[in-house]
Amino acid sequence: MNNHLKGVLMVLSSTAMWGLVGILVQYLISQKHFTPEWLVNTRLLASGLILLIITRFFYEKNIFKVLKENTLGLILLGIFGLLGSQYGFYVSINYSNAPTATILVFLLPVFIMLYTLIVKHKRPSGLELISILLAIIGTVLIVTKGDFTSIVLSPLALIAGIGSALCCVFYTLQPRKILAKYSPTNVMGWSMLFGGLFISCFNNPFAVPGEITLYTLGAILGMILFGTVIAFCFYLKSLDYLPPTQASILTVGEPLCSIILSAIFLHVSFSLIELIGAAFILSTVFLLAKAK
């Protein structure tokens, strides 16, 4: 397996796990009365601690070395990258709806393309431009199901959604130099811990707002282990093999994974419009898998 294909598979694995998180979060908030603030807080704190423990026993014995050399960078990554992207998405949903928030967040590849054009003076290839267009159209079709009246755009939702997308740009581009020297588990561990500690100043993680049962505990653990610990590490590791623009385009597989998982676990049926949107998104995967 060549490195490019390895990177593509890593991003797709991440999007599948993030798609699973969307279903788990919806279940916890809508049916079990957990709050977005508590879920983001718990997700970051627990994931950060787990990643640092994994790093200490399997990768780097001195987990504090990266902290001494890159303290400010890790704090910024945790607060403005990881916390900002997740919390901004939840706020956008709260003040609009899930389809609108999803469309705004998946402007990520457009922002990264603009960054590489303006800052790096690197023009996107024709293949990347086509892929971005297909990805955006596919995402819009999937999340709206062809009903564009479902897009509800308030000023606060717009700011939060675009802010979330910009935070995604930040955690895609900012840690690349640190990752060249340290393991993804170490970098993500400290960053998540800092993000979790920051939001803990405004939300008490020990005051559980929802109902703790065997099912909700399983959903929370799934959100932490698969949707955070493994998913973010896979995504960051993929940047060793893929340009940031291509990696960000492939993340639009998340809404596709969400509807597939919803069909499997929640018995939600596909509409024709959603299938067309899925075809558009899958075409970006095949196009970028062939890119060099």
mmCIF file of N, CA and C in Angstrom, residues 109-222:
data_model
loop_
_atom_site.group_PDB
_atom_site.id
_atom_site.type_symbol
_atom_site.label_atom_id
_atom_site.label_comp_id
_atom_site.label_asym_id
_atom_site.label_seq_id
_atom_site.Cartn_x
_atom_site.Cartn_y
_atom_site.Cartn_z
ATOM 1 N N PRO A 109 -12.672 22.686 3.510
ATOM 2 C CA PRO A 109 -11.712 22.593 2.405
ATOM 3 C C PRO A 109 -11.576 23.882 1.608
ATOM 4 N N VAL A 110 -12.649 24.686 1.540
ATOM 5 C CA VAL A 110 -12.567 25.966 0.839
ATOM 6 C C VAL A 110 -11.619 26.903 1.575
ATOM 7 N N PHE A 111 -11.736 26.954 2.901
ATOM 8 C CA PHE A 111 -10.866 27.817 3.700
ATOM 9 C C PHE A 111 -9.406 27.375 3.608
ATOM 10 N N ILE A 112 -9.167 26.072 3.615
ATOM 11 C CA ILE A 112 -7.794 25.578 3.513
ATOM 12 C C ILE A 112 -7.226 25.879 2.129
ATOM 13 N N MET A 113 -8.050 25.762 1.098
ATOM 14 C CA MET A 113 -7.606 26.092 -0.247
ATOM 15 C C MET A 113 -7.218 27.571 -0.336
ATOM 16 N N LEU A 114 -8.045 28.442 0.279
ATOM 17 C CA LEU A 114 -7.734 29.868 0.279
ATOM 18 C C LEU A 114 -6.441 30.151 1.042
ATOM 19 N N TYR A 115 -6.234 29.424 2.141
ATOM 20 C CA TYR A 115 -5.003 29.594 2.926
ATOM 21 C C TYR A 115 -3.773 29.232 2.094
ATOM 22 N N THR A 116 -3.824 28.086 1.440
ATOM 23 C CA THR A 116 -2.665 27.657 0.640
ATOM 24 C C THR A 116 -2.432 28.589 -0.544
ATOM 25 N N LEU A 117 -3.507 29.193 -1.058
ATOM 26 C CA LEU A 117 -3.378 30.116 -2.187
ATOM 27 C C LEU A 117 -2.786 31.449 -1.751
ATOM 28 N N ILE A 118 -3.312 32.006 -0.632
ATOM 29 C CA ILE A 118 -2.905 33.344 -0.193
ATOM 30 C C ILE A 118 -1.579 33.323 0.560
ATOM 31 N N VAL A 119 -1.435 32.373 1.503
ATOM 32 C CA VAL A 119 -0.248 32.344 2.363
ATOM 33 C C VAL A 119 0.902 31.571 1.721
ATOM 34 N N LYS A 120 0.599 30.399 1.174
ATOM 35 C CA LYS A 120 1.642 29.553 0.597
ATOM 36 C C LYS A 120 1.872 29.821 -0.896
ATOM 37 N N HIS A 121 1.009 30.635 -1.493
ATOM 38 C CA HIS A 121 1.103 30.956 -2.922
ATOM 39 C C HIS A 121 1.109 29.692 -3.781
ATOM 40 N N LYS A 122 0.293 28.747 -3.378
ATOM 41 C CA LYS A 122 0.193 27.486 -4.109
ATOM 42 C C LYS A 122 -1.223 27.338 -4.641
ATOM 43 N N ARG A 123 -1.348 27.279 -5.955
ATOM 44 C CA ARG A 123 -2.661 27.152 -6.560
ATOM 45 C C ARG A 123 -3.173 25.721 -6.442
ATOM 46 N N PRO A 124 -4.459 25.559 -6.160
ATOM 47 C CA PRO A 124 -5.022 24.202 -6.114
ATOM 48 C C PRO A 124 -5.069 23.606 -7.524
ATOM 49 N N SER A 125 -4.911 22.311 -7.596
ATOM 50 C CA SER A 125 -4.985 21.633 -8.886
ATOM 51 C C SER A 125 -6.432 21.591 -9.369
ATOM 52 N N GLY A 126 -6.615 21.340 -10.656
ATOM 53 C CA GLY A 126 -7.958 21.222 -11.202
ATOM 54 C C GLY A 126 -8.732 20.106 -10.536
ATOM 55 N N LEU A 127 -8.017 19.014 -10.187
ATOM 56 C CA LEU A 127 -8.653 17.883 -9.523
ATOM 57 C C LEU A 127 -9.166 18.276 -8.147
ATOM 58 N N GLU A 128 -8.390 19.088 -7.428
ATOM 59 C CA GLU A 128 -8.807 19.533 -6.099
ATOM 60 C C GLU A 128 -10.008 20.478 -6.183
ATOM 61 N N LEU A 129 -10.025 21.354 -7.183
ATOM 62 C CA LEU A 129 -11.156 22.266 -7.347
ATOM 63 C C LEU A 129 -12.442 21.504 -7.659
ATOM 64 N N ILE A 130 -12.336 20.527 -8.552
ATOM 65 C CA ILE A 130 -13.498 19.699 -8.886
ATOM 66 C C ILE A 130 -13.964 18.926 -7.649
ATOM 67 N N SER A 131 -13.015 18.400 -6.885
ATOM 68 C CA SER A 131 -13.352 17.617 -5.693
ATOM 69 C C SER A 131 -14.051 18.472 -4.650
ATOM 70 N N ILE A 132 -13.567 19.707 -4.448
ATOM 71 C CA ILE A 132 -14.200 20.619 -3.494
ATOM 72 C C ILE A 132 -15.639 20.912 -3.912
ATOM 73 N N LEU A 133 -15.846 21.187 -5.198
ATOM 74 C CA LEU A 133 -17.185 21.479 -5.696
ATOM 75 C C LEU A 133 -18.118 20.285 -5.497
ATOM 76 N N LEU A 134 -17.660 19.087 -5.862
ATOM 77 C CA LEU A 134 -18.470 17.882 -5.691
ATOM 78 C C LEU A 134 -18.771 17.621 -4.217
ATOM 79 N N ALA A 135 -17.760 17.854 -3.358
ATOM 80 C CA ALA A 135 -17.930 17.613 -1.927
ATOM 81 C C ALA A 135 -18.981 18.537 -1.323
ATOM 82 N N ILE A 136 -18.932 19.822 -1.696
ATOM 83 C CA ILE A 136 -19.896 20.784 -1.148
ATOM 84 C C ILE A 136 -21.310 20.478 -1.638
ATOM 85 N N ILE A 137 -21.452 20.204 -2.937
ATOM 86 C CA ILE A 137 -22.771 19.878 -3.485
ATOM 87 C C ILE A 137 -23.323 18.618 -2.816
ATOM 88 N N GLY A 138 -22.474 17.599 -2.680
ATOM 89 C CA GLY A 138 -22.905 16.349 -2.052
ATOM 90 C C GLY A 138 -23.337 16.546 -0.614
ATOM 91 N N THR A 139 -22.567 17.355 0.133
ATOM 92 C CA THR A 139 -22.902 17.622 1.532
ATOM 93 C C THR A 139 -24.238 18.359 1.644
ATOM 94 N N VAL A 140 -24.445 19.374 0.798
ATOM 95 C CA VAL A 140 -25.700 20.130 0.816
ATOM 96 C C VAL A 140 -26.877 19.213 0.532
ATOM 97 N N LEU A 141 -26.751 18.332 -0.457
ATOM 98 C CA LEU A 141 -27.849 17.425 -0.818
ATOM 99 C C LEU A 141 -28.165 16.446 0.311
ATOM 100 N N ILE A 142 -27.119 15.941 0.973
ATOM 101 C CA ILE A 142 -27.334 14.960 2.034
ATOM 102 C C ILE A 142 -28.002 15.598 3.252
ATOM 103 N N VAL A 143 -27.484 16.741 3.689
ATOM 104 C CA VAL A 143 -27.974 17.302 4.950
ATOM 105 C C VAL A 143 -29.318 18.016 4.789
ATOM 106 N N THR A 144 -29.640 18.488 3.564
ATOM 107 C CA THR A 144 -30.926 19.151 3.367
ATOM 108 C C THR A 144 -31.982 18.213 2.779
ATOM 109 N N LYS A 145 -31.529 17.063 2.233
ATOM 110 C CA LYS A 145 -32.427 16.120 1.532
ATOM 111 C C LYS A 145 -33.164 16.810 0.383
ATOM 112 N N GLY A 146 -32.524 17.852 -0.168
ATOM 113 C CA GLY A 146 -33.119 18.573 -1.285
ATOM 114 C C GLY A 146 -34.099 19.654 -0.875
ATOM 115 N N ASP A 147 -34.381 19.766 0.421
ATOM 116 C CA ASP A 147 -35.308 20.783 0.917
ATOM 117 C C ASP A 147 -34.500 21.968 1.421
ATOM 118 N N PHE A 148 -34.285 22.961 0.561
ATOM 119 C CA PHE A 148 -33.421 24.075 0.913
ATOM 120 C C PHE A 148 -34.088 25.043 1.881
ATOM 121 N N THR A 149 -35.377 24.886 2.121
ATOM 122 C CA THR A 149 -36.049 25.706 3.140
ATOM 123 C C THR A 149 -35.630 25.283 4.547
ATOM 124 N N SER A 150 -34.966 24.092 4.640
ATOM 125 C CA SER A 150 -34.506 23.629 5.961
ATOM 126 C C SER A 150 -33.279 24.386 6.426
ATOM 127 N N ILE A 151 -32.679 25.171 5.525
ATOM 128 C CA ILE A 151 -31.506 25.965 5.902
ATOM 129 C C ILE A 151 -31.981 27.205 6.647
ATOM 130 N N VAL A 152 -31.647 27.274 7.907
ATOM 131 C CA VAL A 152 -32.038 28.398 8.768
ATOM 132 C C VAL A 152 -30.770 29.114 9.203
ATOM 133 N N LEU A 153 -30.650 30.385 8.811
ATOM 134 C CA LEU A 153 -29.382 31.071 9.031
ATOM 135 C C LEU A 153 -29.581 32.338 9.852
ATOM 136 N N SER A 154 -29.297 32.236 11.154
ATOM 137 C CA SER A 154 -29.290 33.411 12.011
ATOM 138 C C SER A 154 -27.853 33.921 12.085
ATOM 139 N N PRO A 155 -27.648 35.188 12.449
ATOM 140 C CA PRO A 155 -26.280 35.724 12.523
ATOM 141 C C PRO A 155 -25.385 34.932 13.469
ATOM 142 N N LEU A 156 -25.907 34.532 14.638
ATOM 143 C CA LEU A 156 -25.095 33.792 15.598
ATOM 144 C C LEU A 156 -24.746 32.398 15.071
ATOM 145 N N ALA A 157 -25.700 31.753 14.394
ATOM 146 C CA ALA A 157 -25.437 30.441 13.804
ATOM 147 C C ALA A 157 -24.368 30.545 12.726
ATOM 148 N N LEU A 158 -24.435 31.609 11.926
ATOM 149 C CA LEU A 158 -23.450 31.826 10.867
ATOM 150 C C LEU A 158 -22.060 32.021 11.451
ATOM 151 N N ILE A 159 -21.960 32.857 12.488
ATOM 152 C CA ILE A 159 -20.660 33.120 13.124
ATOM 153 C C ILE A 159 -20.106 31.848 13.752
ATOM 154 N N ALA A 160 -20.957 31.105 14.475
ATOM 155 C CA ALA A 160 -20.503 29.884 15.151
ATOM 156 C C ALA A 160 -20.094 28.815 14.136
ATOM 157 N N GLY A 161 -20.869 28.657 13.065
ATOM 158 C CA GLY A 161 -20.564 27.634 12.067
ATOM 159 C C GLY A 161 -19.274 27.916 11.324
ATOM 160 N N ILE A 162 -19.115 29.157 10.862
ATOM 161 C CA ILE A 162 -17.881 29.525 10.170
ATOM 162 C C ILE A 162 -16.711 29.489 11.141
ATOM 163 N N GLY A 163 -16.962 29.919 12.386
ATOM 164 C CA GLY A 163 -15.909 29.843 13.405
ATOM 165 C C GLY A 163 -15.451 28.417 13.632
ATOM 166 N N SER A 164 -16.393 27.479 13.660
ATOM 167 C CA SER A 164 -16.050 26.062 13.815
ATOM 168 C C SER A 164 -15.198 25.582 12.645
ATOM 169 N N ALA A 165 -15.574 25.981 11.435
ATOM 170 C CA ALA A 165 -14.799 25.586 10.254
ATOM 171 C C ALA A 165 -13.380 26.154 10.311
ATOM 172 N N LEU A 166 -13.254 27.409 10.737
ATOM 173 C CA LEU A 166 -11.920 28.022 10.845
ATOM 174 C C LEU A 166 -11.081 27.338 11.916
ATOM 175 N N CYS A 167 -11.723 26.905 12.988
ATOM 176 C CA CYS A 167 -11.007 26.148 14.022
ATOM 177 C C CYS A 167 -10.523 24.800 13.475
ATOM 178 N N CYS A 168 -11.328 24.199 12.595
ATOM 179 C CA CYS A 168 -10.893 22.956 11.941
ATOM 180 C C CYS A 168 -9.667 23.202 11.066
ATOM 181 N N VAL A 169 -9.658 24.352 10.381
ATOM 182 C CA VAL A 169 -8.487 24.735 9.586
ATOM 183 C C VAL A 169 -7.271 24.847 10.490
ATOM 184 N N PHE A 170 -7.467 25.447 11.655
ATOM 185 C CA PHE A 170 -6.363 25.657 12.593
ATOM 186 C C PHE A 170 -5.761 24.326 13.050
ATOM 187 N N TYR A 171 -6.606 23.357 13.447
ATOM 188 C CA TYR A 171 -6.032 22.097 13.931
ATOM 189 C C TYR A 171 -5.546 21.208 12.797
ATOM 190 N N THR A 172 -5.901 21.542 11.557
ATOM 191 C CA THR A 172 -5.342 20.818 10.421
ATOM 192 C C THR A 172 -3.945 21.325 10.076
ATOM 193 N N LEU A 173 -3.736 22.640 10.180
ATOM 194 C CA LEU A 173 -2.479 23.241 9.734
ATOM 195 C C LEU A 173 -1.480 23.492 10.863
ATOM 196 N N GLN A 174 -1.968 23.886 12.042
ATOM 197 C CA GLN A 174 -1.073 24.356 13.100
ATOM 198 C C GLN A 174 -0.095 23.312 13.639
ATOM 199 N N PRO A 175 -0.527 22.065 13.888
ATOM 200 C CA PRO A 175 0.384 21.147 14.585
ATOM 201 C C PRO A 175 1.355 20.368 13.696
ATOM 202 N N ARG A 176 1.473 20.696 12.406
ATOM 203 C CA ARG A 176 2.270 19.861 11.505
ATOM 204 C C ARG A 176 3.746 19.809 11.903
ATOM 205 N N LYS A 177 4.308 20.948 12.345
ATOM 206 C CA LYS A 177 5.719 20.956 12.741
ATOM 207 C C LYS A 177 5.939 20.160 14.023
ATOM 208 N N ILE A 178 5.000 20.269 14.958
ATOM 209 C CA ILE A 178 5.129 19.516 16.210
ATOM 210 C C ILE A 178 5.005 18.023 15.937
ATOM 211 N N LEU A 179 4.109 17.656 15.031
ATOM 212 C CA LEU A 179 3.886 16.240 14.719
ATOM 213 C C LEU A 179 5.079 15.611 14.008
ATOM 214 N N ALA A 180 5.919 16.443 13.402
ATOM 215 C CA ALA A 180 7.116 15.914 12.751
ATOM 216 C C ALA A 180 8.129 15.415 13.784
ATOM 217 N N LYS A 181 7.968 15.866 15.026
ATOM 218 C CA LYS A 181 8.928 15.512 16.077
ATOM 219 C C LYS A 181 8.327 14.622 17.153
ATOM 220 N N TYR A 182 7.020 14.761 17.401
ATOM 221 C CA TYR A 182 6.372 14.019 18.485
ATOM 222 C C TYR A 182 5.191 13.206 17.955
ATOM 223 N N SER A 183 4.795 12.207 18.712
ATOM 224 C CA SER A 183 3.706 11.325 18.288
ATOM 225 C C SER A 183 2.365 12.066 18.341
ATOM 226 N N PRO A 184 1.419 11.686 17.465
ATOM 227 C CA PRO A 184 0.095 12.314 17.484
ATOM 228 C C PRO A 184 -0.614 12.142 18.827
ATOM 229 N N THR A 185 -0.391 11.000 19.506
ATOM 230 C CA THR A 185 -1.053 10.769 20.785
ATOM 231 C C THR A 185 -0.587 11.767 21.842
ATOM 232 N N ASN A 186 0.684 12.120 21.807
ATOM 233 C CA ASN A 186 1.227 13.075 22.769
ATOM 234 C C ASN A 186 0.695 14.483 22.491
ATOM 235 N N VAL A 187 0.753 14.890 21.225
ATOM 236 C CA VAL A 187 0.289 16.227 20.841
ATOM 237 C C VAL A 187 -1.194 16.388 21.118
ATOM 238 N N MET A 188 -1.985 15.401 20.689
ATOM 239 C CA MET A 188 -3.429 15.492 20.884
ATOM 240 C C MET A 188 -3.804 15.362 22.358
ATOM 241 N N GLY A 189 -3.059 14.545 23.100
ATOM 242 C CA GLY A 189 -3.345 14.363 24.520
ATOM 243 C C GLY A 189 -3.272 15.669 25.291
ATOM 244 N N TRP A 190 -2.152 16.374 25.135
ATOM 245 C CA TRP A 190 -2.001 17.651 25.842
ATOM 246 C C TRP A 190 -2.991 18.694 25.339
ATOM 247 N N SER A 191 -3.207 18.731 24.030
ATOM 248 C CA SER A 191 -4.112 19.730 23.461
ATOM 249 C C SER A 191 -5.542 19.523 23.959
ATOM 250 N N MET A 192 -5.992 18.266 23.959
ATOM 251 C CA MET A 192 -7.344 17.981 24.453
ATOM 252 C C MET A 192 -7.474 18.291 25.935
ATOM 253 N N LEU A 193 -6.442 17.981 26.687
ATOM 254 C CA LEU A 193 -6.475 18.263 28.117
ATOM 255 C C LEU A 193 -6.579 19.765 28.365
ATOM 256 N N PHE A 194 -5.807 20.559 27.621
ATOM 257 C CA PHE A 194 -5.876 22.017 27.782
ATOM 258 C C PHE A 194 -7.249 22.548 27.374
ATOM 259 N N GLY A 195 -7.796 22.019 26.274
ATOM 260 C CA GLY A 195 -9.129 22.440 25.853
ATOM 261 C C GLY A 195 -10.186 22.089 26.887
ATOM 262 N N GLY A 196 -10.084 20.884 27.458
ATOM 263 C CA GLY A 196 -11.022 20.451 28.491
ATOM 264 C C GLY A 196 -10.913 21.267 29.763
ATOM 265 N N LEU A 197 -9.689 21.599 30.161
ATOM 266 C CA LEU A 197 -9.488 22.406 31.362
ATOM 267 C C LEU A 197 -10.042 23.821 31.176
ATOM 268 N N PHE A 198 -9.896 24.335 29.956
ATOM 269 C CA PHE A 198 -10.396 25.691 29.688
ATOM 270 C C PHE A 198 -11.913 25.753 29.824
ATOM 271 N N ILE A 199 -12.622 24.819 29.202
ATOM 272 C CA ILE A 199 -14.092 24.850 29.280
ATOM 273 C C ILE A 199 -14.576 24.463 30.674
ATOM 274 N N SER A 200 -13.721 23.780 31.455
ATOM 275 C CA SER A 200 -14.088 23.442 32.833
ATOM 276 C C SER A 200 -14.229 24.688 33.706
ATOM 277 N N CYS A 201 -13.615 25.785 33.262
ATOM 278 C CA CYS A 201 -13.759 27.049 33.997
ATOM 279 C C CYS A 201 -15.193 27.571 33.926
ATOM 280 N N PHE A 202 -15.953 27.100 32.938
ATOM 281 C CA PHE A 202 -17.319 27.579 32.728
ATOM 282 C C PHE A 202 -18.359 26.475 32.891
ATOM 283 N N ASN A 203 -17.890 25.229 32.977
ATOM 284 C CA ASN A 203 -18.814 24.098 33.092
ATOM 285 C C ASN A 203 -18.210 23.058 34.036
ATOM 286 N N ASN A 204 -18.975 22.636 35.020
ATOM 287 C CA ASN A 204 -18.482 21.655 35.986
ATOM 288 C C ASN A 204 -18.631 20.240 35.410
ATOM 289 N N PRO A 205 -17.514 19.571 35.086
ATOM 290 C CA PRO A 205 -17.614 18.241 34.483
ATOM 291 C C PRO A 205 -18.134 17.177 35.442
ATOM 292 N N PHE A 206 -18.113 17.468 36.748
ATOM 293 C CA PHE A 206 -18.583 16.492 37.737
ATOM 294 C C PHE A 206 -20.086 16.601 37.990
ATOM 295 N N ALA A 207 -20.702 17.667 37.480
ATOM 296 C CA ALA A 207 -22.156 17.816 37.609
ATOM 297 C C ALA A 207 -22.798 17.224 36.357
ATOM 298 N N VAL A 208 -23.136 15.944 36.423
ATOM 299 C CA VAL A 208 -23.667 15.232 35.251
ATOM 300 C C VAL A 208 -25.118 15.642 35.027
ATOM 301 N N PRO A 209 -25.442 16.237 33.864
ATOM 302 C CA PRO A 209 -26.797 16.750 33.649
ATOM 303 C C PRO A 209 -27.802 15.700 33.196
ATOM 304 N N GLY A 210 -27.329 14.598 32.613
ATOM 305 C CA GLY A 210 -28.237 13.604 32.043
ATOM 306 C C GLY A 210 -28.362 12.359 32.899
ATOM 307 N N GLU A 211 -28.981 11.371 32.309
ATOM 308 C CA GLU A 211 -29.250 10.112 33.007
ATOM 309 C C GLU A 211 -28.157 9.088 32.683
ATOM 310 N N ILE A 212 -27.486 8.593 33.716
ATOM 311 C CA ILE A 212 -26.429 7.608 33.516
ATOM 312 C C ILE A 212 -27.023 6.197 33.608
ATOM 313 N N THR A 213 -26.990 5.512 32.477
ATOM 314 C CA THR A 213 -27.414 4.106 32.413
ATOM 315 C C THR A 213 -26.330 3.324 31.682
ATOM 316 N N LEU A 214 -26.523 2.047 31.538
ATOM 317 C CA LEU A 214 -25.557 1.228 30.803
ATOM 318 C C LEU A 214 -25.448 1.698 29.355
ATOM 319 N N TYR A 215 -26.579 2.084 28.756
ATOM 320 C CA TYR A 215 -26.593 2.530 27.354
ATOM 321 C C TYR A 215 -25.920 3.891 27.197
ATOM 322 N N THR A 216 -26.243 4.828 28.095
ATOM 323 C CA THR A 216 -25.624 6.152 27.969
ATOM 324 C C THR A 216 -24.134 6.087 28.277
ATOM 325 N N LEU A 217 -23.740 5.237 29.216
ATOM 326 C CA LEU A 217 -22.319 5.072 29.517
ATOM 327 C C LEU A 217 -21.582 4.506 28.299
ATOM 328 N N GLY A 218 -22.202 3.546 27.627
ATOM 329 C CA GLY A 218 -21.601 2.986 26.420
ATOM 330 C C GLY A 218 -21.473 4.023 25.314
ATOM 331 N N ALA A 219 -22.501 4.882 25.187
ATOM 332 C CA ALA A 219 -22.468 5.943 24.177
ATOM 333 C C ALA A 219 -21.366 6.954 24.482
ATOM 334 N N ILE A 220 -21.213 7.310 25.749
ATOM 335 C CA ILE A 220 -20.174 8.262 26.144
ATOM 336 C C ILE A 220 -18.782 7.674 25.897
ATOM 337 N N LEU A 221 -18.602 6.405 26.274
ATOM 338 C CA LEU A 221 -17.305 5.756 26.044
ATOM 339 C C LEU A 221 -16.997 5.644 24.544
ATOM 340 N N GLY A 222 -18.024 5.333 23.741
ATOM 341 C CA GLY A 222 -17.829 5.266 22.297
ATOM 342 C C GLY A 222 -17.439 6.614 21.723
#
